[in-house]
Coordinates of C-alpha atoms in Angstrom, one line a residue:
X1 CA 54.1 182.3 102.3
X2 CA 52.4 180.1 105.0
X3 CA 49.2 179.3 104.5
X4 CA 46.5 179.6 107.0
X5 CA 46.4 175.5 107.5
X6 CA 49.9 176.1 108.3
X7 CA 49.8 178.3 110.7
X8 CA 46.9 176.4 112.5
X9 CA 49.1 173.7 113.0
X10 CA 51.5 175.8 114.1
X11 CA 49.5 177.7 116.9
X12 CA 48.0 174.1 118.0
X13 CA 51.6 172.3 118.5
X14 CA 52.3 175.2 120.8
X15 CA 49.5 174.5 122.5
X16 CA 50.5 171.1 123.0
X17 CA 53.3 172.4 125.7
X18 CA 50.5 173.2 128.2
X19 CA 49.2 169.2 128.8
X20 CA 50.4 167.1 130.9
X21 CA 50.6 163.9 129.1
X22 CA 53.8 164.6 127.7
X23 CA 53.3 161.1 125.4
X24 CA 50.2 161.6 124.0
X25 CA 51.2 165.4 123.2
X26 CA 54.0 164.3 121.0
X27 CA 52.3 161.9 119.6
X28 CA 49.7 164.8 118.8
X29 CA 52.5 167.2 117.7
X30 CA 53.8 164.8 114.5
X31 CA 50.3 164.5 113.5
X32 CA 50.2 168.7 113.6
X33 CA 53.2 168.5 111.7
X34 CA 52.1 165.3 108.9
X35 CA 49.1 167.8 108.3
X36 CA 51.3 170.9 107.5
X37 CA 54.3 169.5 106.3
X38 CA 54.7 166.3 103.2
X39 CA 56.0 163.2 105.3
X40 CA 56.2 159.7 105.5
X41 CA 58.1 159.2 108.2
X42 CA 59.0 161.5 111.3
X43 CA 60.3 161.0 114.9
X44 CA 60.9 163.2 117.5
X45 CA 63.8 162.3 120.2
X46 CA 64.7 163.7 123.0
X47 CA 69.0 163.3 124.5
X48 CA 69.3 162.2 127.4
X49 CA 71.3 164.7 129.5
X50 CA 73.2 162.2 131.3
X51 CA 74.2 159.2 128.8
X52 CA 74.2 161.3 125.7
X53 CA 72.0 158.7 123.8
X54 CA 68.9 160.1 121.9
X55 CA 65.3 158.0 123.0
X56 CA 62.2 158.6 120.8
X57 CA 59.3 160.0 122.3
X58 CA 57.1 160.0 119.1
X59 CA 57.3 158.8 116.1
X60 CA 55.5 158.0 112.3
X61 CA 56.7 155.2 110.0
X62 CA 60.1 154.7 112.5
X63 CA 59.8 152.5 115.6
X64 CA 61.8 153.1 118.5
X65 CA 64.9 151.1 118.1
X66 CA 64.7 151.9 114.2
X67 CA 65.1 155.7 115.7
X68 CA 67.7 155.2 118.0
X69 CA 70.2 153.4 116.3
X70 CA 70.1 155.9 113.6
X71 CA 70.5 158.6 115.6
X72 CA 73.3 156.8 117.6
X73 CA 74.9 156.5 114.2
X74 CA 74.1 159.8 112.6
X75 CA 75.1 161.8 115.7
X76 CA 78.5 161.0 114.8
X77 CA 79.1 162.0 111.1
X78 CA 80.0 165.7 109.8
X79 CA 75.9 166.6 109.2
X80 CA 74.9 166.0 112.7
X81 CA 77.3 169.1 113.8
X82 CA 75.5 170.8 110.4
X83 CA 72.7 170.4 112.0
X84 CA 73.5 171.3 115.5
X85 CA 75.2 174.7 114.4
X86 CA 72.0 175.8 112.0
X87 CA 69.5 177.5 113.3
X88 CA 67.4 176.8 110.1
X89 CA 67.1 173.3 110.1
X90 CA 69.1 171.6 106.4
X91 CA 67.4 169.3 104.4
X92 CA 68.9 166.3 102.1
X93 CA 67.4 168.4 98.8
X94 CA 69.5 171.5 100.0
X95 CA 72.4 170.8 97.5
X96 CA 72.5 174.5 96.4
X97 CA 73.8 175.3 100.2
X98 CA 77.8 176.2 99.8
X99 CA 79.7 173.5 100.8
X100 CA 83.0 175.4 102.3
X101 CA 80.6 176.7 104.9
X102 CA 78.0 173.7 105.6
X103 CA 80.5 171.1 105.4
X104 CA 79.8 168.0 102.7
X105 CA 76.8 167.3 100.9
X106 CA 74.7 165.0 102.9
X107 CA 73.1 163.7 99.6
X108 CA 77.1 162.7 98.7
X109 CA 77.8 161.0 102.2
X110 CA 77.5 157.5 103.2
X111 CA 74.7 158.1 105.6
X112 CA 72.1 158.8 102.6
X113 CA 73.4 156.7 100.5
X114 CA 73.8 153.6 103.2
X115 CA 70.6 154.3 105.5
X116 CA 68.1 157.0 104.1
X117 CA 68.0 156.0 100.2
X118 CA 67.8 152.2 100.8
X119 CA 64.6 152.9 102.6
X120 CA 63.3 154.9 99.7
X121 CA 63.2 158.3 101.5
X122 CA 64.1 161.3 98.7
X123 CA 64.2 164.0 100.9
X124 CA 64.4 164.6 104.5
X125 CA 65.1 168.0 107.1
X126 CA 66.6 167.4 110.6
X127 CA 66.2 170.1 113.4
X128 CA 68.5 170.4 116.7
X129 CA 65.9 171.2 119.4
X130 CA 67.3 173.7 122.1
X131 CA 65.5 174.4 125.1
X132 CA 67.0 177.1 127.7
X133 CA 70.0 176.8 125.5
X134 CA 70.3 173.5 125.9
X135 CA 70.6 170.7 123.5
X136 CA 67.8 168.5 124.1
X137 CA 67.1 166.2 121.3
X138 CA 66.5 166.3 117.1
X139 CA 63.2 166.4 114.9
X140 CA 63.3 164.5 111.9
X141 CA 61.0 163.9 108.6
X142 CA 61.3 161.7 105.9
X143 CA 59.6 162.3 102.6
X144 CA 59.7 159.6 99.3
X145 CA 59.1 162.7 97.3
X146 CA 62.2 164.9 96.1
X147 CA 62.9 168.3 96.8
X148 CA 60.0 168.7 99.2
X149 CA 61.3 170.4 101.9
X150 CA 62.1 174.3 100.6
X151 CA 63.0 177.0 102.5
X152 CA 59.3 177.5 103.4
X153 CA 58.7 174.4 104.9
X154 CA 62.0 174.5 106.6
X155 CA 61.0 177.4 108.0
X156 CA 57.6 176.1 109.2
X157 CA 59.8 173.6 110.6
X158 CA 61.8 176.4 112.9
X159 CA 58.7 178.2 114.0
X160 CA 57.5 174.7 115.8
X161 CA 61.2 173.6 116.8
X162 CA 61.1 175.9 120.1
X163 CA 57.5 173.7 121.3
X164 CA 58.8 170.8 120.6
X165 CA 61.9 171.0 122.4
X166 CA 59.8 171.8 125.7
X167 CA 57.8 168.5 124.6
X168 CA 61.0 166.7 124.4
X169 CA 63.5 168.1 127.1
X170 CA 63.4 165.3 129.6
X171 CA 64.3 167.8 132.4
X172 CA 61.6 170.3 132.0
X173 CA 59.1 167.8 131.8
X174 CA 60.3 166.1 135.3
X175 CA 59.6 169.2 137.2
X176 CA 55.7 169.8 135.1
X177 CA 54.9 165.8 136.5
X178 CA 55.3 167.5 139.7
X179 CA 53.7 170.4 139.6
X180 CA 56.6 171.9 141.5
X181 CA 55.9 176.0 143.1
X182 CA 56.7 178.8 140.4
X183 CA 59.0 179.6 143.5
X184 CA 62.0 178.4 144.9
X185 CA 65.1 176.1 143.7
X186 CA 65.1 173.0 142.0
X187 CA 67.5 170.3 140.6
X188 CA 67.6 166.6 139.3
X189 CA 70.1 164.4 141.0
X190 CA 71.4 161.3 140.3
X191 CA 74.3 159.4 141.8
X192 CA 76.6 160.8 139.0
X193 CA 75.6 164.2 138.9
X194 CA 73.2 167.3 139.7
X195 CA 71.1 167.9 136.9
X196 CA 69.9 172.2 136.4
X197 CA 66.6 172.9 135.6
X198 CA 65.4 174.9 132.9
X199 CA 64.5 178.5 134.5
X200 CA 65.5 177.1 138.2
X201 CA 68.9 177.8 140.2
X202 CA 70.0 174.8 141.9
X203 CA 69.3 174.9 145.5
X204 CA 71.6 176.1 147.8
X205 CA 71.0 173.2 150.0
X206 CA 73.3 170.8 147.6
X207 CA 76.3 172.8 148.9
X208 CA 75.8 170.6 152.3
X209 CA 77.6 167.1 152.2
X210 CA 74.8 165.7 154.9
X211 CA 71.5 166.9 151.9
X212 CA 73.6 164.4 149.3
X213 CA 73.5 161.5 151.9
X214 CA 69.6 162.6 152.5
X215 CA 69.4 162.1 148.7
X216 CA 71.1 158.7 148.6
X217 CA 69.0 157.3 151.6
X218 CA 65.6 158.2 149.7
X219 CA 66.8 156.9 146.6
X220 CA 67.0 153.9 148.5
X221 CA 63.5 153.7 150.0
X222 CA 60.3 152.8 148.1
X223 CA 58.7 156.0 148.7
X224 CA 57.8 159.1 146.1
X225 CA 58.1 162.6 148.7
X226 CA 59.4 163.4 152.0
X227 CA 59.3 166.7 153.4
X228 CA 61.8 168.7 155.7
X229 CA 63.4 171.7 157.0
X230 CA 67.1 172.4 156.8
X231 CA 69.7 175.1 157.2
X232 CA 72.5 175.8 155.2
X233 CA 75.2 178.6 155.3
X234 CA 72.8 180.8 157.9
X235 CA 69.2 180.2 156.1
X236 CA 66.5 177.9 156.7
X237 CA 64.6 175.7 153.5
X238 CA 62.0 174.1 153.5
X239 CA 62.7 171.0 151.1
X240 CA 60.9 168.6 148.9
X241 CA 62.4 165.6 147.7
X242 CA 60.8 163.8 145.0
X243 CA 61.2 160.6 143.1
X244 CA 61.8 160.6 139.2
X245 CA 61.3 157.8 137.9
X246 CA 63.1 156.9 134.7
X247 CA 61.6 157.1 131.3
X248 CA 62.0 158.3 127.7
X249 CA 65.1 161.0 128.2
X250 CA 66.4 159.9 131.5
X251 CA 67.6 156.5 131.6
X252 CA 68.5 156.6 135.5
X253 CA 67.0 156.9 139.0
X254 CA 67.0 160.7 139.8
X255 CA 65.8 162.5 142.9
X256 CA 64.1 165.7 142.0
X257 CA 64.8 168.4 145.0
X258 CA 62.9 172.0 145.6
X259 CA 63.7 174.5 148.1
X260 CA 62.5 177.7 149.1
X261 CA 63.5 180.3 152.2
X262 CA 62.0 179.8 155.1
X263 CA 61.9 180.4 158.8
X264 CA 61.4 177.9 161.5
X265 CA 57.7 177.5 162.1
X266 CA 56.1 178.4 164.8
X267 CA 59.1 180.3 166.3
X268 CA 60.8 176.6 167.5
X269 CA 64.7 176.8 167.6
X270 CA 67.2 174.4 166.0
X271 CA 67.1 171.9 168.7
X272 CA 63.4 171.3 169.6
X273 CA 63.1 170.6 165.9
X274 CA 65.7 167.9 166.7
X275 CA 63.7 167.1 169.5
X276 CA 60.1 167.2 167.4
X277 CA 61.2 165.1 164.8
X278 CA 63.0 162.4 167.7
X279 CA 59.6 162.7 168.8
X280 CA 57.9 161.9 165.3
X281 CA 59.5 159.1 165.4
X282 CA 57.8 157.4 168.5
X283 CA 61.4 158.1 170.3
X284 CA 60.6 158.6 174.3
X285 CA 62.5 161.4 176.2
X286 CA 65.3 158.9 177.3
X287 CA 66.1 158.2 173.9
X288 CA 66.0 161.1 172.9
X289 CA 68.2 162.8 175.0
X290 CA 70.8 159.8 174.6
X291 CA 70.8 160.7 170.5
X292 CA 71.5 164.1 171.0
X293 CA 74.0 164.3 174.0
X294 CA 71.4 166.2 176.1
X295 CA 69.8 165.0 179.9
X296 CA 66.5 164.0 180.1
X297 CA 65.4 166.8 181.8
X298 CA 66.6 169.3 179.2
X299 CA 64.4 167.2 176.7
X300 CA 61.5 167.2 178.4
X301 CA 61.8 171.0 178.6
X302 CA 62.3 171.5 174.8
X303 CA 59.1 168.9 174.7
X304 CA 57.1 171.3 176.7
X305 CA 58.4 174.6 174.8
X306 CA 57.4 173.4 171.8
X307 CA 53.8 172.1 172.6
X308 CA 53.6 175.9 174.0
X309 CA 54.9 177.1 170.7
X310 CA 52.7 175.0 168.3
X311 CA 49.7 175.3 170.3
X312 CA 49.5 171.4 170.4
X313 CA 47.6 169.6 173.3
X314 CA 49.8 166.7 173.8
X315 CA 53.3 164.9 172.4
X316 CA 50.9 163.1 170.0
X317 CA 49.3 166.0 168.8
X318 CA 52.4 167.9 167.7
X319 CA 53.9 164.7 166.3
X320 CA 51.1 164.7 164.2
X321 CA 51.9 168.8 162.9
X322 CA 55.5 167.7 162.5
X323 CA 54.0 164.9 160.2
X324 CA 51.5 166.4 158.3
X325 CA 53.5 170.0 158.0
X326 CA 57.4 168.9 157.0
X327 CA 58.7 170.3 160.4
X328 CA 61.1 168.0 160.4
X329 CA 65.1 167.5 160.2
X330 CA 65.8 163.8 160.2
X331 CA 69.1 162.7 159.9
X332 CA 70.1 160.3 156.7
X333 CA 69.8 156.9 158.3
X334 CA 66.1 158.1 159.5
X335 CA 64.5 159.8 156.9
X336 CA 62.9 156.4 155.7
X337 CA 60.7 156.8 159.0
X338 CA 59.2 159.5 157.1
X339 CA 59.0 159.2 153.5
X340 CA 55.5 159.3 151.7
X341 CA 54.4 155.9 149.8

């Protein structure tokens, strides 16, 4: 039976899912855990969705590189798919588990008797960490004592596994850095592939060839948000790309892109929001009107339709809106003109 220490530590390391240094929280979350459960060593890693490797994002008695060359090893014998198929995590001392079932002994195998008795561990209990069933990294603890992790503690161990797989899913915690609307459609993209968020359908604006060059061109700026309108298959978006930089989980570059439904402001059409963000960019009416195929004349008349619309007193002022409020549809090789540093 837990006791009520337990279960204190328990309650707190879900707690931990709510704060925004994902770092420190780990880090906060093994302590939790080295108060309620016998350790000597822990780690918690989280797999990075696009390379497959494991990165620690906390650990007690095992430094980073000590982590991840383990797991890169361990990830490929018969106990890591033990692990991955249990939904109560095994431990080393679990020897009474049938092994036509669980596969071999992991106290028999190589592994123990190569990397974990060497080091003068007795006991250990490894946990797969899902999160929106999704594989997103392993909990581990070493003990030097034997036979100290029981189907209690294991258990203990299951309760906290769900919190600390929302610690350590590298994707979840790339849309909570940006505080991104309960609303709306989100996705990390890389240059290799289009990453789903947990809880979030991927934006319907990825089905346009012309939003992947968008991506590519602000993965190529300095800049951390721009803001834009676009339309795809009949609907209007507002979009929000931001920059992801990466870190412990995700190795690479990734763009992270929001959309929600909306219609065009202020009741402007299609082209004088061409013509508005032309006009952002400190284009004059010739110009203009050379980019888009159009006469002079016609520009100027979408100019003064959509000062009318947006209420603004001059070509500067509405610039300005366009600026400050996203209404803007820049093509790729211009979207650097507007790109938040």
């Amino acid at each position: 039976m837990l006791s009520h220490h337990q279960i204190a530590a328990a309650t707190r390391i879900g707690m931990l899912t709510r704060e925004h240094d994902t770092a420190s929280a780990c880090d906060e979350a093994l302590c939790e855990l080295a108060r309620a459960l016998p350790l000597d060593a822990a780690t918690l890693l989280a797999l990075d969705p696009l390379t497959g490797a494991h990165h620690q994002m906390a650990g007690i008695g095992y430094t980073a590189e000590t982590s991840h060359a383990l797991a890169d090893e361990f990830v490929t014998t018969p106990w890591y798919r033990n692990v991955v198929r249990r939904e109560l995590p095994p431990s080393i001392s679990a020897d009474t588990e049938d092994p036509e079932e669980f596969g071999p002994r992991f106290r028999q195998g190589w592994f123990y008797a190569e990397r974990v008795r060497p080091a003068g561990f007795r006991d250990g209990v490894t946990g797969a960490l899902r999160h929106g069933n999704r594989l997103v990294g392993l909990v581990h603890l070493s003990t030097e004592s034997p036979d100290a992790y029981d189907v209690e503690a294991r258990h203990l161990l299951a309760c906290v596994m769900p919190a600390l797989a929302a610690l350590a899913d590298p994707v979840a915690r790339a849309a909570g850095l940006h505080d991104l609307p309960v609303d709306g459609r989100a996705s990390l993209v890389t240059p290799d592939a289009v990453i789903d968020l947990p809880g979030r359908d991927r934006p319907q604006v990825l089905q346009d060839d012309e939003v992947h060059s968008l991506l590519r061109a602000f993965a190529g700026t300095a800049g951390h948000r721009v803001r834009l309108l676009w339309p795809t298959q009949g609907t209007w978006y507002r979009v929000v790309l931001h920059r992801n930089r990466p870190g412990p989980g995700i190795t690479a570059d990734a763009v992270l892109i929001h959309e929600t439904p909306a219609e065009l402001p202020y009741g402007l059409s299609p082209r004088e929001l061409e013509v508005l963000t032309r006009a952002a960019m400190g284009q004059t009416n010739r110009a203009i009107a050379q980019v888009l195929f159009l006469s002079p004349r016609t520009v100027h008349s979408h100019v003064e339709h959509l000062l009318r619309k947006t209420g603004a007193a001059s070509r500067a002022e509405a610039t300005a809106l366009a600026l400050r409020d996203g209404l803007l549809r820049p093509a790729p090789d211009d979207l650097a003109f507007f790109v938040e540093r």
